[in-house]
Amino acid sequence: MKIEFGRLGAALALAIAAVTATAAPAAAAPGETYDQYSLMFQRSAGQLVDSAGTPASQWAWRPTGATTAEIRWDEPKNWNNPATGIEHFLRDGDWLYLDGYADDLHHKYNTQRVTSEQIGDGSCGNLRPLPSHGGQQHYVRWTIPAEPYCLIAKGTITSPGAGIVNFEHRQIWKPATNCATRFQGTVRCIEQHEVWSDDNGHPFSVQIDRTHKIGKGVGMGLAIHNTVGGGKPLDWRADLRNRWTW
């Protein structure tokens, strides 16, 4: 690709694994927050494996301030190499915002800015505009709501010396439920379904379609199922087996 950034790198790092089953929804717990699930303000990390138990993907959070943190996703075999897409997040009030992607390999920062954003119900109906936060993307509600909701963001990613990519990011976030997992037992989790489209070296088209479960007190990548990756249909699954702090 002409421009590398975190969301595509994260998707392409995933590999096939067994699907994770979801049990009946658990009662909503008041005051739950996204950091309790993602572990973004801890030096937390995890590794996902495929159906044969082979390491398939790896993530690590690094807090960078009282309200900021960055996450890297990559294949375990690449972990000691410079990262090409580290997602930078900022919390402000009841929202977590996405600012852009650091590329340590090429020593540059790819800035993401939205031109329009909408929020709606769990079926992406009843859409209404979201006010701009300096162009940063409304990525997820900080307080875990009791009902699902939809976010649609459109905008650009600017890579120094490489040009501009247009994107659309559709997300549906579901409230907490109890997930029966392959390695972690029964875990309270939230679910993100996202569809990412862009024109990064190709006509504007869907590049990623995936479902991602995040476990409370466990972290990212509890279970991931990709049905589109790199613009191609697939059936990639990965499950979180190992987790640690660093």
Coordinates of C-alpha atoms in Angstrom, one line a residue:
M1 CA 0.0 0.0 0.0
K2 CA 1.1 3.6 -0.6
I3 CA 0.1 4.6 2.9
E4 CA 0.3 2.4 6.0
F5 CA -1.8 3.1 9.0
G6 CA -3.0 1.3 12.1
R7 CA -6.4 0.1 11.2
L8 CA -5.4 -1.7 8.1
G9 CA -2.3 -3.1 9.7
A10 CA -4.3 -4.4 12.6
A11 CA -6.8 -6.1 10.4
L12 CA -4.1 -7.8 8.2
A13 CA -2.3 -9.0 11.3
L14 CA -5.1 -11.3 12.4
A15 CA -5.3 -15.0 11.5
I16 CA -7.8 -17.8 11.6
A17 CA -8.9 -19.2 15.0
A18 CA -12.0 -20.7 16.6
V19 CA -15.0 -18.5 17.0
T20 CA -16.1 -17.3 20.4
A21 CA -19.6 -17.9 21.6
T22 CA -21.7 -15.3 23.3
A23 CA -24.2 -16.1 26.1
A24 CA -27.3 -14.2 27.0
P25 CA -26.8 -10.5 27.8
A26 CA -25.8 -9.7 31.3
A27 CA -27.5 -6.9 33.3
A28 CA -25.9 -3.5 32.7
A29 CA -23.6 -2.5 35.5
P30 CA -23.8 1.3 36.2
G31 CA -20.7 3.3 35.7
E32 CA -18.7 0.9 33.7
T33 CA -16.1 2.6 31.5
Y34 CA -14.2 1.7 28.4
D35 CA -10.8 1.6 30.1
Q36 CA -12.1 -1.2 32.4
Y37 CA -12.5 -3.3 29.3
S38 CA -9.7 -2.1 27.0
L39 CA -7.1 -1.6 29.8
M40 CA -5.8 1.3 27.8
F41 CA -4.4 3.2 30.8
Q42 CA -2.3 0.2 31.9
R43 CA 0.8 -1.2 30.2
S44 CA -1.2 -4.1 29.1
A45 CA -0.6 -6.6 26.3
G46 CA -2.1 -9.7 24.8
Q47 CA -1.5 -12.4 22.2
L48 CA -4.1 -14.1 20.0
V49 CA -3.8 -17.5 18.5
D50 CA -5.3 -19.4 15.6
S51 CA -7.1 -22.8 15.7
A52 CA -3.8 -24.7 15.9
G53 CA -2.6 -22.5 18.8
T54 CA -0.1 -20.7 16.7
P55 CA 0.5 -17.0 17.6
A56 CA -1.5 -14.9 15.1
S57 CA -1.7 -11.3 16.4
Q58 CA -0.5 -9.2 19.3
W59 CA -1.4 -5.9 20.9
A60 CA 0.0 -3.6 23.6
W61 CA -1.2 -0.4 25.2
R62 CA 1.1 2.3 26.3
P63 CA -0.3 5.2 28.4
T64 CA 1.2 8.5 27.2
G65 CA -0.6 10.9 29.7
A66 CA -3.5 11.2 32.1
T67 CA -6.0 11.2 29.2
T68 CA -3.9 9.8 26.3
A69 CA -2.7 6.3 25.2
E70 CA -1.5 4.5 22.2
I71 CA -2.0 0.9 21.0
R72 CA 0.1 -1.2 18.6
W73 CA -1.3 -4.3 16.8
D74 CA 1.1 -6.5 14.8
E75 CA 2.0 -10.0 14.1
P76 CA 4.2 -11.5 16.9
K77 CA 7.0 -12.2 14.5
N78 CA 7.2 -8.5 13.7
W79 CA 7.1 -7.3 17.3
N80 CA 10.8 -6.4 17.5
N81 CA 10.7 -4.4 14.3
P82 CA 9.6 -0.7 14.1
A83 CA 5.8 -0.3 14.1
T84 CA 4.0 1.2 11.1
G85 CA 0.6 1.9 12.6
I86 CA 0.3 2.9 16.3
E87 CA -3.2 4.3 17.0
H88 CA -3.2 7.4 19.2
F89 CA -6.3 8.0 21.4
L90 CA -7.4 10.8 23.6
R91 CA -10.2 10.8 26.3
D92 CA -12.3 13.9 26.7
G93 CA -15.4 13.8 28.8
D94 CA -17.6 10.8 27.8
W95 CA -15.8 10.1 24.6
L96 CA -12.6 8.5 23.4
Y97 CA -11.2 10.1 20.3
L98 CA -8.9 8.8 17.6
D99 CA -6.3 11.3 16.4
G100 CA -4.0 9.4 14.1
Y101 CA -1.3 6.8 13.5
A102 CA 2.4 6.9 14.3
D103 CA 4.7 5.2 11.8
D104 CA 8.0 4.5 13.6
L105 CA 9.5 2.7 10.6
H106 CA 9.3 5.8 8.4
H107 CA 9.5 8.3 11.3
K108 CA 6.2 10.1 10.5
Y109 CA 2.7 10.6 12.0
N110 CA -0.4 10.1 9.9
T111 CA -3.1 12.5 11.0
Q112 CA -6.7 11.5 10.7
R113 CA -9.4 14.1 10.6
V114 CA -13.2 13.7 10.1
T115 CA -15.3 15.8 7.8
S116 CA -18.6 14.5 9.1
E117 CA -19.8 12.2 11.9
Q118 CA -23.1 10.8 12.9
I119 CA -24.5 8.8 15.8
G120 CA -27.6 6.6 15.7
D121 CA -29.2 3.5 17.2
G122 CA -27.9 -0.1 17.0
S123 CA -29.3 -0.5 13.5
C124 CA -27.7 2.8 12.3
G125 CA -31.1 4.4 12.2
N126 CA -32.2 7.8 13.6
L127 CA -28.8 9.3 12.7
R128 CA -27.9 12.7 13.9
P129 CA -24.7 14.8 13.5
L130 CA -22.0 14.8 16.1
P131 CA -20.3 18.1 16.9
S132 CA -16.7 18.4 15.9
H133 CA -13.9 17.8 18.4
G134 CA -11.1 19.5 16.4
G135 CA -11.6 17.0 13.7
Q136 CA -10.7 14.0 15.8
Q137 CA -12.9 10.9 15.4
H138 CA -15.5 10.0 18.1
Y139 CA -14.3 6.4 18.4
V140 CA -16.3 5.0 21.4
R141 CA -18.4 6.2 24.3
W142 CA -16.4 6.3 27.5
T143 CA -19.3 5.2 29.7
I144 CA -20.6 1.8 28.6
P145 CA -24.3 2.4 27.6
A146 CA -27.1 0.0 28.1
E147 CA -28.2 0.1 24.5
P148 CA -26.3 -0.5 21.2
Y149 CA -25.3 2.6 19.2
C150 CA -23.9 3.3 15.7
L151 CA -21.1 5.7 14.7
I152 CA -20.4 6.8 11.1
A153 CA -17.3 8.9 10.4
K154 CA -16.0 10.2 7.1
G155 CA -12.8 12.0 6.5
T156 CA -9.1 11.9 5.5
I157 CA -5.8 10.5 6.6
T158 CA -2.8 12.6 5.7
S159 CA 0.6 10.9 5.4
P160 CA 3.6 13.3 5.1
G161 CA 5.2 12.9 1.7
A162 CA 2.7 10.2 0.6
G163 CA -0.7 12.0 0.1
I164 CA -4.2 11.8 1.4
V165 CA -6.5 8.8 1.9
N166 CA -10.3 9.2 2.1
F167 CA -12.1 6.9 4.5
E168 CA -15.4 5.9 6.0
H169 CA -15.6 4.1 9.3
R170 CA -18.9 2.6 10.4
Q171 CA -19.1 1.1 13.9
I172 CA -21.8 -0.6 15.9
W173 CA -21.0 -0.9 19.6
K174 CA -23.0 -3.3 21.7
P175 CA -23.5 -3.2 25.5
A176 CA -21.9 -5.5 28.0
T177 CA -22.8 -9.2 27.9
N178 CA -21.3 -12.5 29.2
C179 CA -19.0 -14.1 26.6
A180 CA -17.9 -17.8 26.8
T181 CA -14.3 -17.7 25.5
R182 CA -11.8 -20.3 24.2
F183 CA -9.1 -19.5 26.8
Q184 CA -10.3 -16.9 29.3
G185 CA -13.5 -18.6 30.6
T186 CA -16.7 -16.6 30.8
V187 CA -15.9 -13.0 30.6
R188 CA -18.0 -9.8 30.7
C189 CA -17.4 -8.2 27.3
I190 CA -18.5 -5.5 24.9
E191 CA -18.6 -5.9 21.1
Q192 CA -17.5 -3.7 18.2
H193 CA -18.6 -4.4 14.7
E194 CA -16.7 -2.2 12.2
V195 CA -16.6 -1.7 8.5
W196 CA -13.7 0.4 7.1
S197 CA -13.7 1.7 3.6
D198 CA -10.9 3.8 1.9
D199 CA -9.2 4.6 -1.4
N200 CA -5.7 3.8 -0.4
G201 CA -4.2 2.9 -3.8
H202 CA -7.5 1.5 -5.1
P203 CA -11.0 2.7 -5.9
F204 CA -13.0 3.6 -2.8
S205 CA -14.2 0.3 -1.3
V206 CA -14.7 -1.8 1.8
Q207 CA -11.3 -3.0 3.1
I208 CA -12.2 -4.3 6.6
D209 CA -15.4 -5.9 8.0
R210 CA -14.9 -7.4 11.4
T211 CA -16.3 -8.2 14.8
H212 CA -14.2 -7.6 17.9
K213 CA -14.9 -8.5 21.5
I214 CA -13.2 -6.7 24.4
G215 CA -13.1 -8.3 27.8
K216 CA -13.5 -6.5 31.1
G217 CA -10.3 -6.8 33.1
V218 CA -8.9 -8.8 30.2
G219 CA -8.4 -6.4 27.4
M220 CA -8.4 -6.2 23.6
G221 CA -8.8 -9.1 21.1
L222 CA -10.9 -11.4 23.3
A223 CA -12.2 -12.7 20.0
I224 CA -12.0 -11.3 16.5
H225 CA -13.7 -12.5 13.3
N226 CA -12.8 -10.8 10.0
T227 CA -15.1 -11.3 7.0
V228 CA -13.2 -8.8 4.8
G229 CA -9.5 -8.0 5.0
G230 CA -7.5 -6.0 2.5
G231 CA -10.6 -5.7 0.4
K232 CA -11.0 -9.4 0.0
P233 CA -13.6 -11.8 1.5
L234 CA -12.2 -14.2 4.1
D235 CA -13.0 -16.0 7.3
W236 CA -10.3 -15.0 9.8
R237 CA -10.7 -15.8 13.5
A238 CA -8.4 -15.2 16.5
D239 CA -8.8 -15.7 20.2
L240 CA -6.9 -14.2 23.1
R241 CA -4.8 -16.7 24.9
N242 CA -1.9 -14.9 26.7
R243 CA -2.1 -11.5 28.4
W244 CA 0.4 -9.6 30.6
T245 CA 1.6 -6.2 31.8
W246 CA 5.0 -4.7 30.9

